[in-house]
XYZ file of C-alpha atoms in Angstrom:
778
model
C 7.891 16.063 34.331
C 8.048 17.827 37.686
C 10.802 20.467 37.185
C 10.167 22.241 40.510
C 10.062 19.142 42.715
C 12.959 18.864 45.160
C 15.151 15.855 44.412
C 15.372 13.151 47.061
C 18.672 12.245 48.721
C 18.714 8.978 46.797
C 18.270 10.780 43.461
C 21.064 13.233 44.280
C 23.378 10.385 45.320
C 22.601 8.433 42.125
C 23.391 11.505 39.983
C 26.698 12.066 41.810
C 27.703 8.405 41.405
C 26.930 8.599 37.695
C 29.348 11.523 37.363
C 32.163 9.302 38.694
C 31.207 6.288 36.547
C 32.793 5.601 33.170
C 30.769 5.620 29.954
C 29.800 2.259 28.374
C 29.407 1.886 24.598
C 28.335 -1.482 23.156
C 28.768 -2.270 19.459
C 26.375 -5.049 18.419
C 26.780 -7.224 15.341
C 24.511 -9.892 13.913
C 27.414 -12.344 13.660
C 31.216 -12.593 13.808
C 32.979 -10.736 10.998
C 30.447 -7.913 10.811
C 33.132 -5.292 11.559
C 32.597 -4.605 15.263
C 36.319 -4.744 16.109
C 37.159 -2.553 13.100
C 34.715 0.135 14.248
C 35.863 -0.140 17.875
C 39.470 0.470 16.828
C 38.447 3.285 14.463
C 36.652 4.990 17.339
C 39.715 4.463 19.532
C 41.918 6.264 17.004
C 39.398 9.129 16.781
C 39.330 9.493 20.587
C 43.123 9.465 20.687
C 43.222 12.245 18.069
C 40.923 14.220 20.368
C 43.518 13.913 23.145
C 41.843 11.149 25.208
C 44.076 8.486 26.755
C 42.832 5.357 24.956
C 44.274 1.828 25.239
C 43.394 -1.678 24.042
C 42.550 -4.127 26.805
C 41.449 -7.229 24.889
C 41.163 -7.926 21.181
C 39.864 -10.781 19.041
C 41.847 -11.769 15.960
C 44.784 -9.559 16.957
C 47.091 -11.785 14.918
C 45.400 -11.080 11.537
C 47.192 -8.672 9.191
C 44.091 -6.507 8.777
C 43.642 -6.086 12.545
C 47.365 -5.406 13.067
C 47.239 -2.589 10.507
C 44.070 -1.245 12.169
C 45.715 -1.209 15.620
C 48.355 1.184 14.367
C 49.913 3.162 17.217
C 47.211 2.387 19.792
C 48.727 1.182 23.070
C 47.806 -2.338 24.270
C 47.727 -3.666 27.809
C 48.823 -7.332 27.509
C 46.256 -9.940 28.533
C 46.669 -13.143 30.507
C 47.273 -16.197 28.293
C 46.114 -19.521 29.718
C 45.510 -23.086 28.579
C 44.211 -26.428 29.838
C 44.101 -29.855 28.225
C 40.730 -29.003 26.658
C 41.067 -25.350 25.654
C 43.043 -22.116 25.823
C 42.361 -18.403 25.797
C 43.409 -14.882 26.708
C 41.739 -12.970 29.523
C 41.780 -9.281 30.300
C 44.474 -8.377 32.871
C 42.182 -6.319 35.101
C 44.926 -5.492 37.601
C 47.233 -4.045 34.942
C 44.365 -2.113 33.342
C 43.362 -0.540 36.673
C 47.011 0.302 37.361
C 47.357 1.857 33.873
C 44.094 3.797 34.503
C 43.325 5.115 30.990
C 40.349 7.319 30.160
C 39.006 4.812 27.605
C 39.551 1.045 27.304
C 38.777 -0.882 24.088
C 37.694 -4.383 25.156
C 36.466 -6.897 22.588
C 34.028 -9.764 23.191
C 31.670 -8.794 26.011
C 30.401 -12.411 26.214
C 33.884 -13.830 26.966
C 34.149 -16.359 29.844
C 37.372 -16.221 31.862
C 39.462 -19.177 33.016
C 37.895 -21.229 35.797
C 40.320 -19.965 38.458
C 39.940 -16.263 37.626
C 38.779 -13.913 40.379
C 35.909 -12.749 38.179
C 34.284 -15.393 35.951
C 33.067 -13.058 33.166
C 34.425 -10.153 31.132
C 31.220 -8.258 31.871
C 32.091 -8.207 35.588
C 35.582 -6.912 34.767
C 34.118 -4.169 32.586
C 31.763 -3.176 35.417
C 34.802 -2.903 37.712
C 36.494 -0.565 35.219
C 33.371 1.575 34.866
C 33.126 1.900 38.650
C 36.680 3.344 38.648
C 35.691 5.983 36.096
C 37.256 4.240 33.079
C 35.031 4.383 29.980
C 34.731 1.198 27.919
C 33.907 0.460 24.294
C 33.079 -3.207 23.801
C 31.549 -5.611 21.259
C 29.027 -8.449 21.261
C 27.092 -10.597 18.781
C 23.301 -10.622 18.899
C 23.181 -14.391 19.551
C 25.312 -13.902 22.674
C 22.643 -11.790 24.410
C 20.102 -13.404 26.742
C 16.716 -13.826 25.085
C 18.093 -13.535 21.570
C 20.412 -16.477 22.318
C 17.440 -18.823 22.763
C 15.912 -17.765 19.433
C 19.248 -18.073 17.649
C 19.759 -21.573 19.051
C 16.337 -22.720 17.816
C 17.092 -21.461 14.279
C 20.783 -22.217 13.849
C 21.769 -24.751 16.504
C 24.514 -22.471 17.863
C 24.774 -22.820 21.632
C 25.976 -20.003 23.886
C 26.053 -21.577 27.364
C 26.571 -18.276 29.217
C 24.845 -15.430 27.328
C 25.216 -11.805 28.392
C 22.244 -10.625 30.521
C 19.837 -8.533 28.435
C 19.727 -5.746 31.052
C 23.297 -4.784 30.069
C 21.883 -2.964 27.039
C 19.784 -0.806 29.370
C 22.852 0.067 31.456
C 24.906 1.131 28.421
C 25.190 4.828 27.605
C 25.235 4.007 23.898
C 24.277 0.895 21.937
C 25.080 0.898 18.236
C 24.439 -1.693 15.550
C 27.263 -2.517 13.139
C 25.204 -3.697 10.206
C 26.521 -5.798 7.346
C 24.746 -7.837 4.690
C 25.304 -11.599 4.325
C 26.589 -10.946 0.795
C 29.337 -8.635 2.078
C 30.414 -11.089 4.780
C 30.578 -14.006 2.332
C 32.597 -11.851 -0.076
C 35.065 -10.967 2.691
C 35.433 -14.654 3.540
C 35.970 -15.588 -0.120
C 38.747 -12.960 -0.372
C 40.496 -14.495 2.645
C 39.929 -11.417 4.828
C 37.876 -13.495 7.291
C 37.775 -17.093 8.399
C 35.139 -19.084 6.557
C 31.858 -18.967 8.540
C 30.882 -22.221 10.300
C 28.324 -24.459 8.607
C 25.453 -23.214 10.767
C 26.101 -19.623 9.641
C 24.862 -19.922 6.079
C 23.217 -17.096 4.152
C 19.688 -17.731 5.437
C 20.769 -17.869 9.089
C 22.833 -14.709 8.627
C 19.746 -12.909 7.347
C 17.631 -14.103 10.279
C 20.258 -13.069 12.832
C 20.586 -9.718 11.094
C 16.827 -9.162 11.264
C 16.836 -10.197 14.926
C 19.563 -7.637 15.675
C 17.642 -4.878 13.890
C 14.379 -5.675 15.699
C 16.010 -6.062 19.128
C 17.721 -2.705 18.839
C 14.500 -1.126 17.513
C 12.688 -2.290 20.668
C 15.472 -0.854 22.826
C 15.248 2.457 20.947
C 11.444 2.439 21.318
C 11.718 2.228 25.113
C 14.065 5.226 25.050
C 11.659 7.125 22.804
C 8.672 6.453 25.067
C 10.577 7.686 28.136
C 11.599 10.808 26.234
C 8.021 11.480 25.091
C 6.681 11.082 28.625
C 9.274 13.586 29.878
C 7.919 16.032 27.289
C 4.332 15.356 28.388
C 3.430 13.431 25.219
C 1.441 10.226 25.676
C 0.095 7.561 23.387
C 1.837 5.918 20.444
C 4.744 7.552 18.640
C 3.413 6.214 15.329
C 6.366 3.887 14.667
C 6.082 0.678 16.692
C 2.882 -1.260 15.979
C 0.797 -2.522 18.914
C -2.224 -4.596 17.982
C -5.104 -4.818 20.464
C -7.707 -7.517 19.799
C -11.078 -7.000 21.481
C -12.884 -10.327 21.904
C -16.045 -11.717 23.412
C -16.442 -15.311 24.542
C -17.968 -16.329 21.251
C -17.017 -18.709 18.434
C -15.373 -15.956 16.332
C -12.996 -14.896 19.155
C -10.290 -17.253 17.898
C -10.605 -15.881 14.350
C -10.053 -12.370 15.692
C -6.999 -13.489 17.681
C -5.562 -15.337 14.682
C -6.135 -12.331 12.441
C -4.566 -10.047 15.044
C -1.568 -12.365 15.283
C -1.092 -12.361 11.498
C -1.284 -8.576 11.330
C 1.074 -8.172 14.314
C 3.620 -10.518 12.746
C 3.525 -8.877 9.330
C 3.843 -5.398 10.839
C 6.438 -6.450 13.413
C 4.181 -5.435 16.296
C 3.127 -6.598 19.744
C -0.156 -8.451 20.315
C -2.533 -7.850 23.232
C -5.991 -9.381 23.707
C -8.683 -7.904 25.934
C -12.184 -9.023 26.848
C -14.767 -6.760 28.515
C -17.494 -8.526 30.462
C -20.460 -7.374 32.536
C -19.322 -7.261 36.167
C -20.847 -9.996 38.330
C -22.415 -11.895 35.424
C -21.526 -15.585 35.454
C -20.382 -17.145 32.181
C -22.565 -19.827 30.607
C -21.020 -23.227 29.878
C -20.383 -22.496 26.189
C -18.887 -19.074 26.941
C -16.585 -20.616 29.551
C -15.371 -23.153 26.956
C -14.602 -20.336 24.513
C -12.806 -18.436 27.254
C -10.503 -21.387 28.008
C -9.753 -21.896 24.316
C -8.879 -18.203 23.911
C -6.499 -18.320 26.874
C -4.714 -21.312 25.321
C -4.607 -19.669 21.908
C -3.230 -16.420 23.350
C -0.407 -18.324 25.013
C 0.297 -20.181 21.761
C 0.563 -17.014 19.655
C 2.695 -15.170 22.239
C 0.185 -12.473 23.161
C -1.015 -11.094 26.479
C -4.596 -11.514 27.723
C -6.589 -9.341 30.113
C -10.201 -9.448 31.321
C -11.815 -6.195 32.442
C -15.254 -5.552 33.972
C -17.840 -3.066 32.679
C -21.179 -2.129 34.250
C -23.221 -2.195 31.045
C -22.841 -2.547 27.278
C -23.000 1.217 26.597
C -19.768 1.615 28.552
C -17.818 -0.641 26.176
C -16.636 1.968 23.578
C -15.212 4.381 26.156
C -13.561 1.614 28.206
C -12.077 0.003 25.101
C -10.702 3.313 23.806
C -9.316 4.310 27.211
C -7.615 0.930 27.558
C -6.208 1.154 23.998
C -4.680 4.566 24.757
C -3.134 3.276 27.988
C -1.670 0.293 26.102
C -0.365 2.620 23.345
C -2.237 0.554 20.761
C -1.966 1.571 17.105
C -4.732 -0.696 15.851
C -7.803 -2.300 17.429
C -8.997 -5.571 15.889
C -12.657 -6.406 16.490
C -15.569 -8.174 14.854
C -18.264 -6.611 12.718
C -21.509 -5.661 14.412
C -24.437 -7.971 13.650
C -27.055 -5.342 14.413
C -29.373 -3.900 11.796
C -29.828 -0.147 11.281
C -33.009 -0.199 13.432
C -31.217 -2.103 16.197
C -28.425 0.511 16.112
C -31.039 3.240 16.610
C -32.925 1.323 19.329
C -30.027 -0.210 21.313
C -27.251 2.191 20.364
C -24.317 1.326 18.128
C -20.973 0.398 19.676
C -19.327 0.744 16.244
C -20.692 4.245 15.574
C -19.615 5.394 19.012
C -16.111 4.008 18.443
C -15.879 5.797 15.090
C -16.691 9.095 16.797
C -14.319 8.853 19.767
C -11.310 7.131 18.184
C -8.119 9.183 18.199
C -4.842 8.136 16.561
C -5.850 4.452 16.543
C -6.948 2.456 13.494
C -9.963 0.140 13.694
C -9.832 -3.182 11.831
C -13.242 -4.863 11.545
C -12.619 -8.523 10.708
C -14.877 -10.263 8.209
C -17.635 -12.524 9.503
C -16.796 -15.756 7.672
C -19.298 -18.000 9.405
C -20.981 -18.994 6.144
C -17.744 -19.903 4.355
C -15.650 -21.244 7.231
C -18.172 -22.518 9.745
C -18.270 -21.867 13.455
C -15.222 -23.300 15.136
C -12.858 -22.470 17.942
C -9.576 -22.689 16.008
C -9.597 -21.753 12.308
C -7.526 -23.995 10.074
C -4.609 -22.594 8.072
C -5.526 -21.634 4.537
C -3.422 -23.744 2.149
C -1.248 -21.989 -0.412
C -3.100 -21.562 -3.697
C -0.099 -20.459 -5.756
C 0.337 -22.581 -8.905
C 3.486 -24.640 -9.377
C 5.686 -22.665 -11.780
C 8.746 -24.899 -11.780
C 7.988 -26.504 -15.140
C 6.133 -23.658 -16.845
C 7.720 -22.418 -20.068
C 8.804 -18.762 -19.910
C 7.226 -16.279 -22.304
C 9.399 -14.194 -24.652
C 8.755 -11.143 -22.470
C 9.842 -13.008 -19.325
C 12.999 -14.233 -21.082
C 13.909 -10.680 -22.139
C 13.289 -9.463 -18.570
C 15.560 -12.113 -17.071
C 18.312 -11.427 -19.616
C 18.076 -7.751 -18.643
C 18.481 -8.702 -14.978
C 21.564 -10.786 -15.800
C 23.172 -7.865 -17.654
C 22.157 -5.329 -15.017
C 24.740 -3.875 -12.651
C 24.687 -4.552 -8.918
C 22.965 -1.980 -6.724
C 23.882 -1.249 -3.099
C 22.293 1.389 -0.862
C 23.630 2.748 2.428
C 20.665 4.011 4.444
C 20.611 6.084 7.627
C 18.163 7.704 10.022
C 19.370 11.267 9.390
C 22.077 13.354 7.697
C 25.538 13.009 9.232
C 25.428 9.339 10.303
C 28.295 8.450 7.938
C 26.640 7.058 4.795
C 28.778 9.029 2.335
C 31.908 8.363 4.395
C 31.252 4.594 4.270
C 30.406 4.663 0.557
C 33.732 6.390 -0.228
C 35.641 3.960 1.987
C 34.149 1.019 0.094
C 34.953 2.737 -3.212
C 38.618 3.036 -2.223
C 38.711 -0.623 -1.133
C 37.360 -1.663 -4.539
C 39.896 0.598 -6.253
C 42.734 -1.178 -4.419
C 41.443 -4.501 -5.797
C 41.754 -3.197 -9.354
C 38.060 -2.408 -9.879
C 37.402 0.679 -12.051
C 35.480 2.977 -9.677
C 34.464 6.590 -10.276
C 32.445 9.115 -8.285
C 29.352 10.115 -10.245
C 27.990 12.572 -7.690
C 29.332 13.514 -4.262
C 27.781 15.904 -1.719
C 30.296 16.558 1.084
C 28.436 19.594 2.564
C 31.867 20.915 3.512
C 32.659 17.993 5.842
C 36.441 17.646 6.131
C 36.304 13.970 7.194
C 34.224 13.103 4.132
C 36.562 14.971 1.767
C 39.553 13.180 3.300
C 37.887 9.841 2.618
C 37.759 10.603 -1.127
C 41.333 9.342 -1.383
C 42.372 8.297 -4.900
C 38.824 8.188 -6.276
C 38.286 10.251 -9.405
C 35.122 12.313 -9.843
C 33.380 12.567 -13.205
C 32.863 16.316 -13.895
C 29.291 17.449 -13.391
C 26.984 18.613 -16.144
C 26.397 22.383 -15.913
C 22.974 23.789 -16.799
C 21.612 27.342 -16.732
C 18.346 27.708 -14.838
C 16.696 31.073 -14.122
C 19.950 32.894 -14.646
C 21.998 30.636 -12.357
C 24.545 27.999 -13.375
C 23.545 24.721 -11.662
C 25.211 21.299 -11.698
C 23.893 17.750 -11.931
C 25.374 14.287 -12.395
C 26.517 13.783 -16.006
C 24.945 10.418 -16.798
C 26.028 10.466 -20.475
C 29.672 11.072 -19.535
C 29.554 8.133 -17.093
C 28.000 5.880 -19.745
C 30.743 6.826 -22.209
C 33.467 6.156 -19.636
C 32.001 2.691 -18.818
C 33.288 2.240 -15.249
C 32.571 -0.967 -13.349
C 31.240 0.876 -10.295
C 29.944 4.422 -9.823
C 29.318 6.114 -6.463
C 26.169 8.271 -6.389
C 25.297 10.298 -3.298
C 21.786 11.393 -2.187
C 19.548 9.060 -4.169
C 16.346 11.044 -3.453
C 17.617 14.271 -5.066
C 15.351 16.048 -7.588
C 17.146 17.106 -10.755
C 17.029 20.598 -12.238
C 13.759 21.275 -14.128
C 14.277 20.503 -17.797
C 16.704 17.624 -17.115
C 16.294 14.452 -19.146
C 15.045 12.663 -16.027
C 13.257 14.189 -13.062
C 14.910 12.261 -10.203
C 18.419 11.040 -9.450
C 17.167 7.512 -8.756
C 15.954 7.440 -12.390
C 19.514 8.303 -13.484
C 20.769 5.429 -11.343
C 18.355 2.996 -13.021
C 19.766 4.014 -16.427
C 23.309 3.273 -15.194
C 22.239 -0.111 -13.816
C 20.546 -1.078 -17.079
C 23.831 -0.279 -18.878
C 25.577 -2.883 -16.712
C 27.278 -0.373 -14.398
C 27.122 -1.194 -10.686
C 26.012 1.603 -8.351
C 26.644 2.305 -4.664
C 24.356 5.033 -3.342
C 23.086 6.679 -0.143
C 19.760 7.873 1.259
C 17.956 8.593 4.528
C 14.937 6.608 5.699
C 12.687 9.684 5.677
C 12.991 9.845 1.885
C 10.982 6.639 1.364
C 7.688 7.658 -0.254
C 5.428 5.521 1.946
C 6.970 6.924 5.155
C 6.183 10.528 4.262
C 3.276 10.761 6.704
C 5.122 8.962 9.516
C 8.030 11.394 9.203
C 5.664 14.380 9.226
C 4.041 12.955 12.367
C 7.446 12.461 14.034
C 9.280 15.627 13.051
C 6.537 17.978 11.856
C 8.358 18.299 8.526
C 6.998 17.363 5.088
C 9.788 15.691 3.094
C 9.542 16.892 -0.506
C 12.224 14.701 -2.075
C 11.209 11.035 -2.006
C 11.971 7.758 -3.760
C 9.427 4.986 -4.393
C 9.754 2.061 -1.999
C 10.351 -0.283 -4.928
C 13.833 1.258 -5.339
C 14.798 -0.268 -1.996
C 13.500 -3.644 -3.187
C 15.443 -3.363 -6.452
C 18.714 -2.977 -4.553
C 20.845 -6.110 -4.239
C 22.065 -4.951 -0.830
C 20.714 -2.432 1.677
C 22.945 -1.671 4.668
C 22.161 0.506 7.689
C 24.636 3.036 9.060
C 23.619 3.341 12.704
C 24.568 6.145 15.105
C 23.005 6.949 18.460
C 21.001 10.217 18.581
C 23.180 11.824 21.253
C 26.357 10.981 19.317
C 24.756 12.531 16.221
C 23.933 15.701 18.159
C 27.543 15.839 19.390
C 28.722 15.617 15.780
C 26.345 18.444 14.919
C 27.666 20.665 17.750
C 31.250 19.914 16.662
C 30.448 21.268 13.174
C 30.888 17.876 11.472
C 27.481 17.890 9.754
C 26.425 21.460 8.943
C 28.156 24.832 8.924
C 28.387 26.574 12.307
C 25.690 29.126 11.463
C 23.138 26.347 10.870
C 23.843 24.228 13.963
C 21.477 25.895 16.450
C 18.599 25.970 13.979
C 19.086 22.260 13.120
C 19.266 21.222 16.789
C 16.045 23.104 17.486
C 14.141 21.542 14.601
C 14.948 18.338 12.721
C 17.838 17.306 14.990
C 15.834 17.453 18.225
C 16.573 14.418 20.386
C 13.030 12.996 20.157
C 13.046 13.261 16.348
C 16.395 11.487 16.055
C 15.353 8.664 18.396
C 12.112 8.146 16.441
C 13.834 8.257 13.042
C 16.427 5.770 14.254
C 13.689 3.353 15.334
C 11.947 3.883 11.989
C 15.163 3.042 10.105
C 15.823 -0.092 12.178
C 12.282 -1.416 11.691
C 12.189 -0.567 7.992
C 15.438 -2.396 7.319
C 14.322 -5.358 9.455
C 11.225 -5.632 7.243
C 13.420 -5.390 4.144
C 15.593 -8.252 5.428
C 12.487 -10.336 6.110
C 11.113 -9.661 2.617
C 14.375 -10.908 1.134
C 14.208 -14.022 3.319
C 10.742 -14.731 1.948
C 11.937 -14.174 -1.603
C 14.283 -17.132 -1.077
C 11.144 -19.245 -0.400
C 12.037 -19.639 3.260
C 9.083 -20.573 5.457
C 10.735 -19.635 8.731
C 11.261 -15.880 8.471
C 10.732 -13.977 11.708
C 7.334 -12.615 10.670
C 6.104 -16.023 9.543
C 4.446 -16.931 6.233
C 1.400 -15.056 4.958
C -1.084 -17.751 3.946
C -3.997 -15.687 2.646
C -4.356 -14.223 -0.826
C -5.299 -10.601 -0.259
C -6.813 -7.962 -2.540
C -7.029 -4.516 -0.937
C -9.245 -1.562 -1.883
C -8.261 1.923 -0.694
C -11.285 4.247 -0.932
C -10.340 7.917 -1.325
C -11.967 11.261 -2.049
C -10.210 14.245 -3.615
C -9.686 15.645 -0.106
C -6.320 16.696 1.360
C -5.683 13.434 3.215
C -6.062 11.099 0.243
C -2.264 10.774 -0.125
C -1.980 9.560 3.445
C -4.555 6.838 2.829
C -2.792 5.756 -0.373
C 0.560 5.475 1.401
C -1.018 3.507 4.258
C -2.714 1.271 1.720
C 0.587 0.583 -0.005
C 2.419 -0.290 3.210
C -0.323 -2.662 4.330
C -0.625 -4.267 0.885
C 3.141 -4.704 0.632
C 3.406 -6.363 4.035
C 0.450 -8.660 3.249
C 1.683 -9.527 -0.280
C -1.575 -8.157 -1.671
C -2.801 -6.739 -4.958
C -4.197 -3.285 -4.255
C -6.401 -0.682 -5.870
C -7.073 2.959 -5.107
C -10.772 3.663 -5.745
C -12.337 7.079 -6.299
C -16.145 6.959 -6.407
C -17.512 9.707 -8.653
C -20.260 11.908 -7.262
C -22.300 11.570 -10.438
C -21.936 15.096 -11.803
C -19.148 16.148 -14.169
C -15.852 16.759 -12.434
C -14.161 20.141 -13.000
C -10.633 20.818 -14.214
C -9.411 21.250 -10.643
C -10.742 17.819 -9.684
C -9.175 16.245 -12.780
C -5.763 17.659 -11.892
C -6.209 16.405 -8.333
C -7.153 12.908 -9.499
C -4.166 12.834 -11.877
C -1.906 13.579 -8.922
C -3.460 10.802 -6.826
C -3.210 8.370 -9.730
C 0.499 9.146 -10.181
C 1.150 8.490 -6.478
C -0.777 5.195 -6.502
C 0.999 3.952 -9.629
C 4.411 5.122 -8.373
C 3.857 2.906 -5.344
C 2.761 -0.033 -7.495
C -1.042 0.185 -7.115
C -3.862 0.556 -9.655
C -6.070 3.654 -9.721
C -9.754 3.298 -10.643
C -12.352 6.037 -11.074
C -15.674 4.378 -10.307
C -18.840 5.899 -11.798
C -22.129 5.295 -10.021
C -25.656 5.327 -11.281
C -28.393 7.705 -10.126
C -29.660 6.783 -6.670
C -26.735 4.448 -5.969
C -24.894 5.160 -2.728
C -21.076 5.446 -2.680
C -20.908 2.415 -0.363
C -22.981 0.298 -2.768
C -20.866 1.335 -5.771
C -17.651 0.541 -3.894
C -18.896 -2.864 -2.729
C -20.045 -3.774 -6.224
C -16.554 -3.146 -7.579
C -15.003 -4.963 -4.608
C -17.044 -8.059 -5.412
C -15.868 -7.978 -9.047
C -12.205 -7.691 -8.034
C -12.600 -10.259 -5.217
C -11.404 -7.772 -2.591
C -10.700 -9.096 0.903
C -10.084 -5.788 2.683
C -11.288 -2.202 2.255
C -9.351 0.736 3.719
C -11.215 3.977 4.406
C -10.642 7.178 6.331
C -12.274 8.006 9.644
C -15.701 9.660 9.128
C -15.575 13.429 9.136
C -11.777 13.517 9.432
C -9.961 11.936 6.506
C -11.422 13.108 3.244
C -15.112 12.321 3.860
C -16.059 15.785 5.127
C -19.335 16.522 3.333
C -22.429 16.129 5.569
C -24.082 13.789 3.072
C -21.005 11.543 3.136
C -20.645 11.197 6.906
C -22.821 8.098 6.925
C -20.547 6.435 4.351
C -18.385 4.407 6.767
C -21.257 3.154 8.990
C -23.200 2.187 5.838
C -20.137 0.430 4.428
C -19.592 -1.490 7.663
C -23.211 -2.694 7.693
C -22.950 -3.919 4.088
C -19.386 -5.268 4.106
C -19.513 -7.776 6.946
C -18.029 -10.396 4.626
C -14.891 -8.242 4.205
C -12.199 -6.868 6.483
C -12.615 -3.096 6.795
C -9.770 -0.947 8.128
C -10.767 2.545 9.302
C -7.628 4.698 9.363
C -7.739 7.299 12.122
C -6.635 10.851 11.615
C -3.546 11.884 13.579
C -3.838 14.335 16.457
C -0.253 15.439 17.247
C -0.951 16.820 20.743
C -2.061 14.343 23.368
C -2.376 14.844 27.093
C -2.143 11.938 29.492
C -5.444 10.041 29.431
C -7.405 9.444 32.561
C -8.395 5.823 33.290
C -11.361 4.939 31.106
C -11.125 8.214 29.160
C -12.781 8.109 25.750
């Protein structure tokens, strides 16, 4: 930022023109029927209540009873009906709308093509004309109608959009919001006759893929906004949310293995892939090296990565150049091969690996296993065939039968998730509860937290709340959800707010999500709410983003146990406006919230985190249906991951990282603590119990590994890894995460020398303050 620089005439003119221009809001859906028009009309009514002159310019499905009731008393400007022998339609009457000159126009279907003889061929051009006259517009579009996404959608589903909306429109919009809906909800609406039956190409699997595409596209758009915001604040480097994988290759036979491994990791983590090669300036490539170079260029193009060649003067310059380039590229992980040097060669020639370990900041290092002996030297590694046994004809055990019967009897579980408080999760949950009540379903409110919000209280409607259980604690009378009363009442559906809540000490169960599991097991369906920052494995990411440690968390498996997970999306600026209007917290808390958790950068980052997390959840569900064409692609390797921890303060962070990596890679995983040899004290035992509880809560196994006299920690760890057939070991950066004792600082280099047959991920510590790096800075 340059706050004291005088603005140019062009900048001043652009700012003045923006003042005269209307505001553009785009509501994106994954497919037709997702509720875009409903939300557009709801927002129109809200604006009208605020005194803004709001009219309808064009509407899809205006003849349906549901849409007619939603229109209510909103004024409509009639469109232009037209027909030919082949088709018919209704176009926006731009002339009438300009003559009417409202403050806000509600215009459906941004991708609409006008009649051939219209003055403007597209609705987008008409909307731009309205914006230029100072009229704000709220409009809608499906993800498969946007340029770029349209091509992907056509390859998956066969749907053809001949004139997609240019992608740059999203950049021009003042607000882009996703209207998320699950395939299950859409199919239910269609079955009830509230929507037209989806076309054949829009089956459940395609809906899920389009939904994931919408989530990821919007996450990328949010990420660009976040990076601009961080640069304005003087913060550089990665935000810690979007993954960017940088593969460092040499023109050698294993270069293609590194690229393939980088591609697999990038796909599973939903990240970008870049490949870089550093070569001695002026040195001509030998014939074999040139052949490897050509093959890598072809492979990079095939896997959708970018490739760059950069010169260095000598080998010793490689670590600093690589790290400087990684920082400039905002890489989160560097993929490279193991060193083949011995300890004496490291001392004599200098170790590139050791230098990288010392200078790395905020970037993980993944050393890929040298599989020359098992796979042979080749340019393109073959795909590993699936080794999963055929279970179609296997007889179920008694335990498996009981488990499946329990699943059949279990209630349905739906979670509304948001990026922050105030996005509308509780509001939406209550609205759905009232809709179910109208259908004759027995619905009760088990626990509701309105935080004094009038809009939320108004949405309660006819829903009845089960009285809370009152408990005395330290002289105060506190209230919790009365699970026993709900079980006795036997409703069909119960609404439970704030899933991550911790119950009063002494309660039968510690967490509210545990209460919900009891209700589900009793056959009662549950609709609940939570924020993305309450997921256990994201605890460190949220602390990195917002500087706040979230105390109340739920295990990630709870999200997987839900039958439906739906995102409630709101733009950060709109959320701040709600905060200032007193719609989220009481007036005396507004300034404090805006200065801390509700800072613009925090909200943008949390929104991106929520979009990416839900996109991954959608992809996991696609894979659970045995689909081989999910967006992240199949994972063909059987992985076993070891997470090596000490009793140090950063062990939890390593465990959470280990879980997220293992979950994305479909891996079994273990948390390993190597004993020092002497007897551990009571303090250490309590610490290890805490780490074990975290590992097991996230679905891992915790092992305390004794070692014999004279055995190094690296040797003990590798011995256990061989027994468990580990394929990847995750450790902390030397001297930063956990391994702080002087005698332990050689642990990671020793492990890397001995574990060249395994992948080793070195997780970097996080440095929250970063200045802009100079070119080549290390």
